[in-house]
Amino acid sequence: MVDNLDVRLAKLARKGDQRAFAEIVELYKDKIFHLAYRMLSNRHEAEDVVQETFLRVYKNLDRYDENQKFSTWIYRIGKNLSIDRLRKRKPSFSLDADLNESEGMDGYSLIPSDNRTPESEMLLSETQRIIHQAIDGLPAKYKTIMILRYIQDLSLQEVSEIMDLPVTTIKTRVHRGREFLRKKLEYKL
């Protein structure tokens, strides 16, 4: 079933309703940022991906198929833009590196979450740090799927639609991704 609010907002935005588009941005900006940040490990690049995603959405609203979930469409745009950036970049930023301006903080403390306070962001547990590091070290074909499935908390069907891969492939990659993580975490946790 397609989410009615998203479809209504998309229809209104398509007709030029700026408030409807602003509401779409409000609904999805944090989710797209979180997805891009987890894929790119760079706050500035993730912010750029969010802006590019909404520019694409705005320019291509007339192409949005209302029979498809809006969230799937916008996640696919954000994912593709993130992958494009990964392909073009040279390795430059590590979540484990100390941030120059903030002593004692590393890249993990920048990861946003809907339910974290600024204090809890700075006090990420060692377990979370190890798990995030393990996910970051996954091969690319598993990393994106694991982020969508477990960090973005999407269903296998939604991940399948975003990745444009059959659900069976997604299930296999989730299973293999979990095996990779299990092996990486076996002696650390």
mmCIF file of C-alpha atoms in Angstrom, residues 59-180:
data_model
loop_
_atom_site.group_PDB
_atom_site.id
_atom_site.type_symbol
_atom_site.label_atom_id
_atom_site.label_comp_id
_atom_site.label_asym_id
_atom_site.label_seq_id
_atom_site.Cartn_x
_atom_site.Cartn_y
_atom_site.Cartn_z
ATOM 1 C CA LYS A 59 13.223 18.684 -10.755
ATOM 2 C CA ASN A 60 11.782 15.197 -11.291
ATOM 3 C CA LEU A 61 8.507 15.302 -9.358
ATOM 4 C CA ASP A 62 6.659 14.829 -12.637
ATOM 5 C CA ARG A 63 8.481 11.493 -13.069
ATOM 6 C CA TYR A 64 7.444 10.134 -9.671
ATOM 7 C CA ASP A 65 5.181 7.101 -10.135
ATOM 8 C CA GLU A 66 2.375 7.412 -7.587
ATOM 9 C CA ASN A 67 1.925 3.620 -7.538
ATOM 10 C CA GLN A 68 5.340 3.352 -5.917
ATOM 11 C CA LYS A 69 6.092 4.369 -2.325
ATOM 12 C CA PHE A 70 7.511 7.894 -2.237
ATOM 13 C CA SER A 71 10.034 6.830 0.433
ATOM 14 C CA THR A 72 11.412 4.151 -1.896
ATOM 15 C CA TRP A 73 11.822 6.700 -4.690
ATOM 16 C CA ILE A 74 13.585 9.294 -2.548
ATOM 17 C CA TYR A 75 15.820 6.716 -0.808
ATOM 18 C CA ARG A 76 16.899 5.384 -4.197
ATOM 19 C CA ILE A 77 17.886 8.895 -5.292
ATOM 20 C CA GLY A 78 19.875 9.461 -2.070
ATOM 21 C CA LYS A 79 21.525 6.036 -2.320
ATOM 22 C CA ASN A 80 22.529 6.563 -5.958
ATOM 23 C CA LEU A 81 23.989 10.006 -5.257
ATOM 24 C CA SER A 82 25.967 8.569 -2.315
ATOM 25 C CA ILE A 83 27.296 5.722 -4.463
ATOM 26 C CA ASP A 84 28.300 8.234 -7.172
ATOM 27 C CA ARG A 85 30.308 10.160 -4.587
ATOM 28 C CA LEU A 86 31.958 6.991 -3.281
ATOM 29 C CA ARG A 87 33.057 6.108 -6.807
ATOM 30 C CA LYS A 88 34.579 9.544 -7.416
ATOM 31 C CA ARG A 89 36.363 10.071 -4.134
ATOM 32 C CA LYS A 90 39.747 9.289 -2.767
ATOM 33 C CA PRO A 91 39.787 7.824 0.756
ATOM 34 C CA SER A 92 40.050 10.773 3.111
ATOM 35 C CA PHE A 93 38.081 10.495 6.325
ATOM 36 C CA SER A 94 37.912 7.851 8.985
ATOM 37 C CA LEU A 95 35.248 7.696 11.660
ATOM 38 C CA ASP A 96 37.972 6.619 14.070
ATOM 39 C CA ALA A 97 40.176 9.650 13.516
ATOM 40 C CA ASP A 98 40.046 12.307 16.229
ATOM 41 C CA LEU A 99 38.423 15.506 15.042
ATOM 42 C CA ASN A 100 40.934 18.376 15.217
ATOM 43 C CA GLU A 101 38.569 20.952 16.651
ATOM 44 C CA SER A 102 36.981 18.645 19.245
ATOM 45 C CA GLU A 103 39.443 16.826 21.453
ATOM 46 C CA GLY A 104 38.345 13.358 22.506
ATOM 47 C CA MET A 105 35.578 13.170 19.875
ATOM 48 C CA ASP A 106 35.667 11.082 16.746
ATOM 49 C CA GLY A 107 33.474 10.753 13.666
ATOM 50 C CA TYR A 108 30.951 8.504 15.397
ATOM 51 C CA SER A 109 29.897 11.331 17.668
ATOM 52 C CA LEU A 110 28.638 13.192 14.574
ATOM 53 C CA ILE A 111 26.213 10.481 13.519
ATOM 54 C CA PRO A 112 22.716 11.861 14.011
ATOM 55 C CA SER A 113 19.801 9.878 15.305
ATOM 56 C CA ASP A 114 16.171 10.691 15.873
ATOM 57 C CA ASN A 115 16.262 9.706 19.545
ATOM 58 C CA ARG A 116 19.726 10.791 20.704
ATOM 59 C CA THR A 117 20.465 13.805 22.809
ATOM 60 C CA PRO A 118 23.683 15.784 22.190
ATOM 61 C CA GLU A 119 25.045 14.291 25.422
ATOM 62 C CA SER A 120 24.367 10.692 24.374
ATOM 63 C CA GLU A 121 25.875 11.336 20.930
ATOM 64 C CA MET A 122 29.156 12.196 22.640
ATOM 65 C CA LEU A 123 28.951 9.118 24.846
ATOM 66 C CA LEU A 124 28.429 6.396 22.266
ATOM 67 C CA SER A 125 29.191 3.117 23.903
ATOM 68 C CA GLU A 126 32.224 1.074 22.975
ATOM 69 C CA THR A 127 29.912 -1.668 21.683
ATOM 70 C CA GLN A 128 28.199 0.722 19.265
ATOM 71 C CA ARG A 129 31.584 2.040 18.165
ATOM 72 C CA ILE A 130 32.829 -1.478 17.405
ATOM 73 C CA ILE A 131 29.630 -2.366 15.509
ATOM 74 C CA HIS A 132 29.716 0.871 13.461
ATOM 75 C CA GLN A 133 33.373 0.209 12.651
ATOM 76 C CA ALA A 134 32.526 -3.343 11.563
ATOM 77 C CA ILE A 135 29.688 -2.124 9.302
ATOM 78 C CA ASP A 136 31.996 0.510 7.797
ATOM 79 C CA GLY A 137 34.486 -2.244 6.984
ATOM 80 C CA LEU A 138 31.987 -4.399 5.083
ATOM 81 C CA PRO A 139 32.424 -4.865 1.330
ATOM 82 C CA ALA A 140 30.345 -2.223 -0.511
ATOM 83 C CA LYS A 141 27.723 -4.659 -1.840
ATOM 84 C CA TYR A 142 26.824 -5.648 1.736
ATOM 85 C CA LYS A 143 27.412 -2.308 3.480
ATOM 86 C CA THR A 144 24.585 -0.376 1.778
ATOM 87 C CA ILE A 145 22.107 -3.205 2.294
ATOM 88 C CA MET A 146 23.048 -3.600 5.981
ATOM 89 C CA ILE A 147 22.696 0.170 6.525
ATOM 90 C CA LEU A 148 19.263 0.250 4.878
ATOM 91 C CA ARG A 149 18.072 -2.894 6.673
ATOM 92 C CA TYR A 150 19.402 -2.377 10.191
ATOM 93 C CA ILE A 151 20.280 1.291 10.620
ATOM 94 C CA GLN A 152 17.432 2.745 8.539
ATOM 95 C CA ASP A 153 15.200 -0.137 9.751
ATOM 96 C CA LEU A 154 13.632 -0.797 6.340
ATOM 97 C CA SER A 155 11.898 -4.020 5.355
ATOM 98 C CA LEU A 156 13.544 -6.477 2.955
ATOM 99 C CA GLN A 157 10.951 -5.467 0.346
ATOM 100 C CA GLU A 158 11.796 -1.758 0.741
ATOM 101 C CA VAL A 159 15.528 -2.485 0.524
ATOM 102 C CA SER A 160 14.838 -4.561 -2.590
ATOM 103 C CA GLU A 161 12.985 -1.664 -4.239
ATOM 104 C CA ILE A 162 15.633 0.917 -3.286
ATOM 105 C CA MET A 163 18.528 -1.264 -4.454
ATOM 106 C CA ASP A 164 16.566 -2.427 -7.515
ATOM 107 C CA LEU A 165 17.483 -6.046 -6.726
ATOM 108 C CA PRO A 166 15.252 -9.094 -6.126
ATOM 109 C CA VAL A 167 14.248 -9.757 -2.499
ATOM 110 C CA THR A 168 16.049 -13.125 -2.692
ATOM 111 C CA THR A 169 19.319 -11.325 -3.500
ATOM 112 C CA ILE A 170 18.722 -8.902 -0.616
ATOM 113 C CA LYS A 171 18.080 -11.822 1.776
ATOM 114 C CA THR A 172 21.304 -13.512 0.639
ATOM 115 C CA ARG A 173 23.335 -10.316 1.045
ATOM 116 C CA VAL A 174 21.824 -9.607 4.467
ATOM 117 C CA HIS A 175 22.735 -13.140 5.522
ATOM 118 C CA ARG A 176 26.283 -12.828 4.162
ATOM 119 C CA GLY A 177 26.638 -9.329 5.611
ATOM 120 C CA ARG A 178 25.654 -10.676 9.028
ATOM 121 C CA GLU A 179 28.217 -13.494 8.617
ATOM 122 C CA PHE A 180 30.918 -10.926 7.800
#
